[in-house]
Short mmCIF file of the C-alpha atoms (twelve columns), coordinates in Angstrom:
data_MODEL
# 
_entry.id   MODEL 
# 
loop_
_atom_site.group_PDB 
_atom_site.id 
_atom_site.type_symbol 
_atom_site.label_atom_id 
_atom_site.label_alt_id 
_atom_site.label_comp_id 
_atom_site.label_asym_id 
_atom_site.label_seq_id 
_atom_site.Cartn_x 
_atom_site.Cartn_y 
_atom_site.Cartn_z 
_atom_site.pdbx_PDB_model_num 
ATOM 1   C CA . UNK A 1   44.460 50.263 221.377 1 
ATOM 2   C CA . UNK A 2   43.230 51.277 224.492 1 
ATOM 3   C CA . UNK A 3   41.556 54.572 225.216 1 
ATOM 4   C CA . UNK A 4   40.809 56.827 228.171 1 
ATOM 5   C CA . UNK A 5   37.355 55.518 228.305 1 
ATOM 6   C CA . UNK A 6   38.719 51.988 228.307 1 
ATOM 7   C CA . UNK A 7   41.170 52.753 230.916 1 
ATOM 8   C CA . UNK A 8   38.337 54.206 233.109 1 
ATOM 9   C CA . UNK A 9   36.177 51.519 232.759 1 
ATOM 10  C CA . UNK A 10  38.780 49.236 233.811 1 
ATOM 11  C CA . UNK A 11  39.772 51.179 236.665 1 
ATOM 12  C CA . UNK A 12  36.118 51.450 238.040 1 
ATOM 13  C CA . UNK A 13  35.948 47.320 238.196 1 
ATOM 14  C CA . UNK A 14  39.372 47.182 239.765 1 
ATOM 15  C CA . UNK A 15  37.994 49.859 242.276 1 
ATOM 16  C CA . UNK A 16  35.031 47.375 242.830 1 
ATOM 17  C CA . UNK A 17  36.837 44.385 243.679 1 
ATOM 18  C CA . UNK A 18  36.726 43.369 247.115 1 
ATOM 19  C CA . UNK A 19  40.427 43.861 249.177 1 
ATOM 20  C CA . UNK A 20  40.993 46.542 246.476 1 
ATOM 21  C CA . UNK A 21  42.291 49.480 248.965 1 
ATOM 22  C CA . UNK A 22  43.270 52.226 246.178 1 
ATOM 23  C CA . UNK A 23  43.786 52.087 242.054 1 
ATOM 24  C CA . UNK A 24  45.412 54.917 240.406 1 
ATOM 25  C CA . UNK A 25  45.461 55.603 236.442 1 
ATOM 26  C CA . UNK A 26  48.160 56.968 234.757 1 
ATOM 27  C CA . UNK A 27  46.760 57.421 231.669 1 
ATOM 28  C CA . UNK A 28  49.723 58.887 229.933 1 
ATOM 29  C CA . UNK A 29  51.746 55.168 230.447 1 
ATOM 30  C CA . UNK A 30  48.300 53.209 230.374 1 
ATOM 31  C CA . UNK A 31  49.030 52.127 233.603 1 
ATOM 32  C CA . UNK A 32  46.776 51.406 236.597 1 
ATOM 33  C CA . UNK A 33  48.469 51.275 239.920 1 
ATOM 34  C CA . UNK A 34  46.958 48.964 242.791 1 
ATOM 35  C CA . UNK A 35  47.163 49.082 246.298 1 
ATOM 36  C CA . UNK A 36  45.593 45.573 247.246 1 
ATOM 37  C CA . UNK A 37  45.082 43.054 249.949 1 
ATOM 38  C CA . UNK A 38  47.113 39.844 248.534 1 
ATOM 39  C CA . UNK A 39  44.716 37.964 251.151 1 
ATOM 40  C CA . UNK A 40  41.478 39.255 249.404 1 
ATOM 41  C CA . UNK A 41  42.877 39.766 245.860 1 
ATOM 42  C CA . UNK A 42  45.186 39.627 243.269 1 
ATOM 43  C CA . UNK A 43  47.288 39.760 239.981 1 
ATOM 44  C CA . UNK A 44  45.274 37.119 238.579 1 
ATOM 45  C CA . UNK A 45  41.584 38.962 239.684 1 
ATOM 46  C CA . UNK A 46  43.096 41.914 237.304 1 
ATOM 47  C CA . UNK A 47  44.435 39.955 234.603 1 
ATOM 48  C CA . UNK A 48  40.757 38.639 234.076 1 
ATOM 49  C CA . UNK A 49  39.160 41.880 234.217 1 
ATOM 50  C CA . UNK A 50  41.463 43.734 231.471 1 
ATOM 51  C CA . UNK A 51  41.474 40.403 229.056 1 
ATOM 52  C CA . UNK A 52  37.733 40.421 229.620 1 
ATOM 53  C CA . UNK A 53  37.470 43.552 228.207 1 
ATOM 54  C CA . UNK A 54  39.553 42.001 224.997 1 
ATOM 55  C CA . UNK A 55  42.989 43.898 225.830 1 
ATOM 56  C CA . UNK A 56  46.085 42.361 227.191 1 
ATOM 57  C CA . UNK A 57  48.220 43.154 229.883 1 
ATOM 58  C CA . UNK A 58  51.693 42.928 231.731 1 
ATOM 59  C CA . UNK A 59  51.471 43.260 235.598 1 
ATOM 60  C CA . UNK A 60  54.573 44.235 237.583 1 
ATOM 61  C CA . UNK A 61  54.208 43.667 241.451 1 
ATOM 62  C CA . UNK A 62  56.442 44.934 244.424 1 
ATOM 63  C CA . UNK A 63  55.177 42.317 246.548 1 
ATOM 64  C CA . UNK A 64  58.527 40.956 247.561 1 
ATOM 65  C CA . UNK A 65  59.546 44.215 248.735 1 
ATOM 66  C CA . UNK A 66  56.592 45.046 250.662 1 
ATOM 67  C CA . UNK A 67  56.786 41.636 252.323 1 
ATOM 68  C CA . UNK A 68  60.498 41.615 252.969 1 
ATOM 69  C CA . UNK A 69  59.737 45.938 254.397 1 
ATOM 70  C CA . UNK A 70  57.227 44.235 256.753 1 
ATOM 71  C CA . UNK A 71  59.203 41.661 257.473 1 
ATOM 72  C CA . UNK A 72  61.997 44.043 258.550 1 
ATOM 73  C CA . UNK A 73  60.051 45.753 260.575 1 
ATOM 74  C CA . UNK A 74  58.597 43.421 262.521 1 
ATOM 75  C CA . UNK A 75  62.147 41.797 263.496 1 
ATOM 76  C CA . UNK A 76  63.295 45.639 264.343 1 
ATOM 77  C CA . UNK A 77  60.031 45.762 266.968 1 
ATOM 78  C CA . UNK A 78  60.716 42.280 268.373 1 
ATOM 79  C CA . UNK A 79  64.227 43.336 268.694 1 
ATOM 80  C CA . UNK A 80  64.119 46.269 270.568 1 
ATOM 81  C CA . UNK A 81  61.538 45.085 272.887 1 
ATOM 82  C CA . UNK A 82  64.020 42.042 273.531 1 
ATOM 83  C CA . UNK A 83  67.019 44.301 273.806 1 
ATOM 84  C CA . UNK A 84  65.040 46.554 276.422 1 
ATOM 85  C CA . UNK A 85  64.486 43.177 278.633 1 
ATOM 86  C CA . UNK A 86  68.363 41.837 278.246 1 
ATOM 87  C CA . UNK A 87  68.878 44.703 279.714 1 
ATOM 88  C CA . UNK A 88  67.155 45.026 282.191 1 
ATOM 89  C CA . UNK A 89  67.788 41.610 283.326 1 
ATOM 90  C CA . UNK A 90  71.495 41.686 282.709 1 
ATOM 91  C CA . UNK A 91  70.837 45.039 285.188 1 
ATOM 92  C CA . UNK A 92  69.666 43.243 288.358 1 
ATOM 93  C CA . UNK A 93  71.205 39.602 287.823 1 
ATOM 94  C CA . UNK A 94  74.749 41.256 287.466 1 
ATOM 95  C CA . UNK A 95  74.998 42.539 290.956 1 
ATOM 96  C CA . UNK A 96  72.726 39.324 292.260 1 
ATOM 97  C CA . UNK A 97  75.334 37.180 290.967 1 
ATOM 98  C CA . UNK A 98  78.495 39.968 292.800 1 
ATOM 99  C CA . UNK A 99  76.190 39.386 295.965 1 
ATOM 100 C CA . UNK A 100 76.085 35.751 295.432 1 
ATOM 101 C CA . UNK A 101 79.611 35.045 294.405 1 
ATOM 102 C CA . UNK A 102 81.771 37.896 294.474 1 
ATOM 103 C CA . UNK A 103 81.179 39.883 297.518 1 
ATOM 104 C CA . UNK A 104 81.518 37.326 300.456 1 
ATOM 105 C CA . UNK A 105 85.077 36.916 299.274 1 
ATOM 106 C CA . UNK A 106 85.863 40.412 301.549 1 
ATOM 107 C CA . UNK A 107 85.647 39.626 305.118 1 
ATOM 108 C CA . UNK A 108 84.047 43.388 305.394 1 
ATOM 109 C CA . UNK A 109 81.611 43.211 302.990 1 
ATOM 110 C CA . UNK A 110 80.611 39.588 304.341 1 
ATOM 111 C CA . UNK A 111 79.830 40.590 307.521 1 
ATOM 112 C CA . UNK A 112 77.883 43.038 306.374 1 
ATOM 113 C CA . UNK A 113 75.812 41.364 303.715 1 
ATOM 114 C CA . UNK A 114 75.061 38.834 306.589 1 
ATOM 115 C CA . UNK A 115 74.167 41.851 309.211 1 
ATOM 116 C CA . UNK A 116 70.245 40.852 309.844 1 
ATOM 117 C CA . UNK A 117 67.730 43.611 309.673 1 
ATOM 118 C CA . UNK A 118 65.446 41.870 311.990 1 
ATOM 119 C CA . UNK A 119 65.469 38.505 313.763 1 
ATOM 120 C CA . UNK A 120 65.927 35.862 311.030 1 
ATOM 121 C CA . UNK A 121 66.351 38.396 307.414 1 
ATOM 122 C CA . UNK A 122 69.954 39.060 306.843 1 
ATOM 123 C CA . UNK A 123 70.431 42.466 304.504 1 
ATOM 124 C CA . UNK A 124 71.797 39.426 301.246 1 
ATOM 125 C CA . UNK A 125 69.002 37.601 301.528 1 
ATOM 126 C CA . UNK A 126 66.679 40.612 301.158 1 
ATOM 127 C CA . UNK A 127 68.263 42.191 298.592 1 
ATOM 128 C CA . UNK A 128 68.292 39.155 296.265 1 
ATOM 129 C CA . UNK A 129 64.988 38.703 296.830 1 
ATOM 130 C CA . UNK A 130 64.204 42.316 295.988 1 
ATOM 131 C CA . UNK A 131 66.494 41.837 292.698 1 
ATOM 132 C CA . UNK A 132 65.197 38.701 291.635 1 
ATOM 133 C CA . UNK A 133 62.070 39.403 291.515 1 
ATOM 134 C CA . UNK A 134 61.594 41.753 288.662 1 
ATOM 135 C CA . UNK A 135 63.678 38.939 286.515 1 
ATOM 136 C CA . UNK A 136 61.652 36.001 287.428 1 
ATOM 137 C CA . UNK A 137 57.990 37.716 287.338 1 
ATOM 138 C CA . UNK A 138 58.460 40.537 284.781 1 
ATOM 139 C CA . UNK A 139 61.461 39.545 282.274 1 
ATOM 140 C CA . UNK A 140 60.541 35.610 282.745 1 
ATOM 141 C CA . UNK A 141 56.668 36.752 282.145 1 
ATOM 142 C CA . UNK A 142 57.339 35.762 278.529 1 
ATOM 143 C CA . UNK A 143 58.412 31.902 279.345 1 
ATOM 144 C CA . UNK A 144 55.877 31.239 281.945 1 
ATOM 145 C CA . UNK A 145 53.043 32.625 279.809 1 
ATOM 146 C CA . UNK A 146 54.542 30.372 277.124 1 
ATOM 147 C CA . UNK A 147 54.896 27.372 279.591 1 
ATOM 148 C CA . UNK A 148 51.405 27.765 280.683 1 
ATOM 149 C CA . UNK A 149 49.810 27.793 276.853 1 
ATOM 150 C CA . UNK A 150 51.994 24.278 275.828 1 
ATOM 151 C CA . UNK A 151 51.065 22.615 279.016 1 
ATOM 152 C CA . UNK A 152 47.540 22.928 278.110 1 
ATOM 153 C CA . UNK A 153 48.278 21.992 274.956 1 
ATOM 154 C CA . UNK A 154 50.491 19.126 276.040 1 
ATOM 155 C CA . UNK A 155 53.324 20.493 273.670 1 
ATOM 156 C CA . UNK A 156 56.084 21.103 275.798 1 
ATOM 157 C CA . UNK A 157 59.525 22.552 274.969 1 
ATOM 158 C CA . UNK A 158 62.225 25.061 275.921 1 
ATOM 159 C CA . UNK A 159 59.987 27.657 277.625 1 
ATOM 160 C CA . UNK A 160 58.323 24.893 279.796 1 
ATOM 161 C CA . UNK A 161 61.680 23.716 281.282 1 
ATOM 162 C CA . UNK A 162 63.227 27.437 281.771 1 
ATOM 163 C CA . UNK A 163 59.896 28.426 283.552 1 
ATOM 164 C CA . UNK A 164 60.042 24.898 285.801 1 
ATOM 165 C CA . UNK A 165 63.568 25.530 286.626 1 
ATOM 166 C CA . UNK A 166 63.369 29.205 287.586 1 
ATOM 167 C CA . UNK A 167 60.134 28.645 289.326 1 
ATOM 168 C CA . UNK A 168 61.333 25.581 291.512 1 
ATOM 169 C CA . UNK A 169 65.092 27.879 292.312 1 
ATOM 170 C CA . UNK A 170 62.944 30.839 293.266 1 
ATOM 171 C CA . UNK A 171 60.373 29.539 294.925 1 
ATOM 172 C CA . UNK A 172 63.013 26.880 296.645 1 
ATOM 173 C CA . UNK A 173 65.037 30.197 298.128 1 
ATOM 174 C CA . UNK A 174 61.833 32.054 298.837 1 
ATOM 175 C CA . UNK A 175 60.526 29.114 301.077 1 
ATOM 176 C CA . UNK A 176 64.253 28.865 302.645 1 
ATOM 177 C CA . UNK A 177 63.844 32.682 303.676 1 
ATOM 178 C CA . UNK A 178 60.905 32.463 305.182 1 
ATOM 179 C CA . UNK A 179 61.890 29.761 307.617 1 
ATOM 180 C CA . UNK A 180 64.746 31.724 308.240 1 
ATOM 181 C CA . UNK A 181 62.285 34.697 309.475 1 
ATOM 182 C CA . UNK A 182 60.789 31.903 311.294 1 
ATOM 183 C CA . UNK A 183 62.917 29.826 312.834 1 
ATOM 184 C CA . UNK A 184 64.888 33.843 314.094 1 
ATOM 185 C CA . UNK A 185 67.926 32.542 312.240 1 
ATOM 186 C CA . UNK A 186 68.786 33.730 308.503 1 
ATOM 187 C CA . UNK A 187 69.033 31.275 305.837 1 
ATOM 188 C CA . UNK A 188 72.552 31.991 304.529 1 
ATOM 189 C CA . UNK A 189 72.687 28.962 301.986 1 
ATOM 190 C CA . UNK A 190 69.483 28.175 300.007 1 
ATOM 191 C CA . UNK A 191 68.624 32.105 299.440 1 
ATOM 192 C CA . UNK A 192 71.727 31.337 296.838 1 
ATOM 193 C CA . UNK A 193 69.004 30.089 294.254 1 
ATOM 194 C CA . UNK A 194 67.766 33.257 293.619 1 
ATOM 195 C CA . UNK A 195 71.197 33.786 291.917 1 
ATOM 196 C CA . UNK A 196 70.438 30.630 289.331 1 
ATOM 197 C CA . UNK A 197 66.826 31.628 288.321 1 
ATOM 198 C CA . UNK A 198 68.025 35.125 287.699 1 
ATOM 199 C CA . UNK A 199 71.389 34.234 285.953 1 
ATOM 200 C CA . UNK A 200 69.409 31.455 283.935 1 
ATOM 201 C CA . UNK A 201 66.436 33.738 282.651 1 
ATOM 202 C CA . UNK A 202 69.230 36.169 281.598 1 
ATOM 203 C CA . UNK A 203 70.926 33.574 279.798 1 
ATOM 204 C CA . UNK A 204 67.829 32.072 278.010 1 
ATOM 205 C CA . UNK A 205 67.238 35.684 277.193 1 
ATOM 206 C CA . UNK A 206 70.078 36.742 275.354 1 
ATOM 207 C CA . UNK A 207 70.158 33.322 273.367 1 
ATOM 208 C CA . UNK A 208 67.202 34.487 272.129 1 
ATOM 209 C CA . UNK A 209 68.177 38.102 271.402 1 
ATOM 210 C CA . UNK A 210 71.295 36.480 269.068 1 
ATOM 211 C CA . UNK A 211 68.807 34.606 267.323 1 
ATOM 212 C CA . UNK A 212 66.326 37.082 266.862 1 
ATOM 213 C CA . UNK A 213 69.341 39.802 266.004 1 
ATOM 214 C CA . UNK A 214 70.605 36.763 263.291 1 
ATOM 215 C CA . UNK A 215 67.117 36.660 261.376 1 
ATOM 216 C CA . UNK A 216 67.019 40.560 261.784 1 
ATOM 217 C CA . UNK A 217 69.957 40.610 259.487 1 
ATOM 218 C CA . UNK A 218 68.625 38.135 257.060 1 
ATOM 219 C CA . UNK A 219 65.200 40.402 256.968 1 
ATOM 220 C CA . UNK A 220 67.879 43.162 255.767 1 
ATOM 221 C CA . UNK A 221 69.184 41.451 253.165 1 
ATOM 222 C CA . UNK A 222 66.305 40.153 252.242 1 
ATOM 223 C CA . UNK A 223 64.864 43.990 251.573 1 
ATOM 224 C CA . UNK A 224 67.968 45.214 249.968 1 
ATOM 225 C CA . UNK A 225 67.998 41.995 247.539 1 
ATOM 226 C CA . UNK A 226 64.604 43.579 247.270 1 
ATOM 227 C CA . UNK A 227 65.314 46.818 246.025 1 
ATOM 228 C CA . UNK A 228 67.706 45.352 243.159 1 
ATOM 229 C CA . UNK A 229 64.074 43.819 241.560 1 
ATOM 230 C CA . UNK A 230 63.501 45.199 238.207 1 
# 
């Protein structure tokens, strides 16, 4: 039978162990409750202390809940942050892609899009390059980090070949817009490739926010399958 000396005693070597972050004694129940470090410590550390002291013991534990909580959260984090960037994205590649392939349809609006500002910069290919940018350097940040760290590695994959392709399209139209400004005559056909690294990072992006939004609802279930524990 244990008493409330027992109990205490107990409690103070739980206290002691190391990854031990708070034990609480309920001495009414005979129960100790421990707030613990699972890398540090564990059921079985406990077990061994309250045998040791020639009692026995049942130990309940709510790690699967607390793993499937964390879990949970940090799918709702990574999915916000995505959903911020699809936005974004889908923001400034929507009316790239009604400069690129809509808008020249009107004779009007062609004329104007095509209407240089100075010798050699027509007002299409400056705003695509304006609009693009923010996809291919800020919202595309995440592949071409990514790209960088396998090709060091030697590892490559998806992120490698979406950074490649956007890179080569942008840089391909940037290149085409400066000899325009050169040369005093706008480049009216390979500024278009602004349009594909935009519309492809976009793309890329919301593949990933389906997939990420897909294991968010498994992380759900997961923590209300969690809850139904006894």
């Amino acid at each position: 039978h244990l008493t409330d000396a027992n109990l205490y005693d107990i409690l103070q070597e739980i206290q002691q162990l190391t990854g031990v972050s708070a034990a609480e004694l309920n001495t009414a129940d005979a129960q100790i409750k421990v707030t613990y470090d699972d890398f540090l410590t564990g059921p079985r550390d406990f077990h061994s202390i309250i045998t040791s002291a020639g009692f026995h013991c049942s130990i309940t534990t709510m790690g699967g809940f607390m793993m499937a909580n964390r879990l949970l959260k940090t799918q709702t984090k990574e999915i916000n942050k995505l959903y911020s960037q699809l936005m974004l994205a889908s923001g400034l590649t929507i009316p790239i892609f009604c400069i690129t392939m809509i808008l020249p349809i009107f004779p009007y609006i062609k004329r104007g899009l095509e209407t240089e500002i100075f010798p050699g910069l027509g007002v299409n290919g400056l705003l695509l390059f304006l609009l693009s940018f923010p996809v291919q350097f800020y919202v595309g940040h995440q592949f071409h980090s990514k790209a960088w760290k396998t090709l060091k590695t030697r590892s490559l994959g998806m992120d490698f070949l979406v950074s490649t392709g956007t890179l080569a399209a942008y840089l391909y139209s940037s290149a085409g817009l400066v000899m325009g400004m050169i040369s005093g005559v706008p480049n009216l056909r390979d500024v278009e490739y602004f349009e594909t690294a935009a519309v492809l990072i976009t793309a890329v992006l919301l593949g990933k926010f389906l997939e990420l939004y897909a294991k968010g609802q498994t992380a759900a279930a997961i923590h209300k399958l969690s809850k139904l524990k006894a």
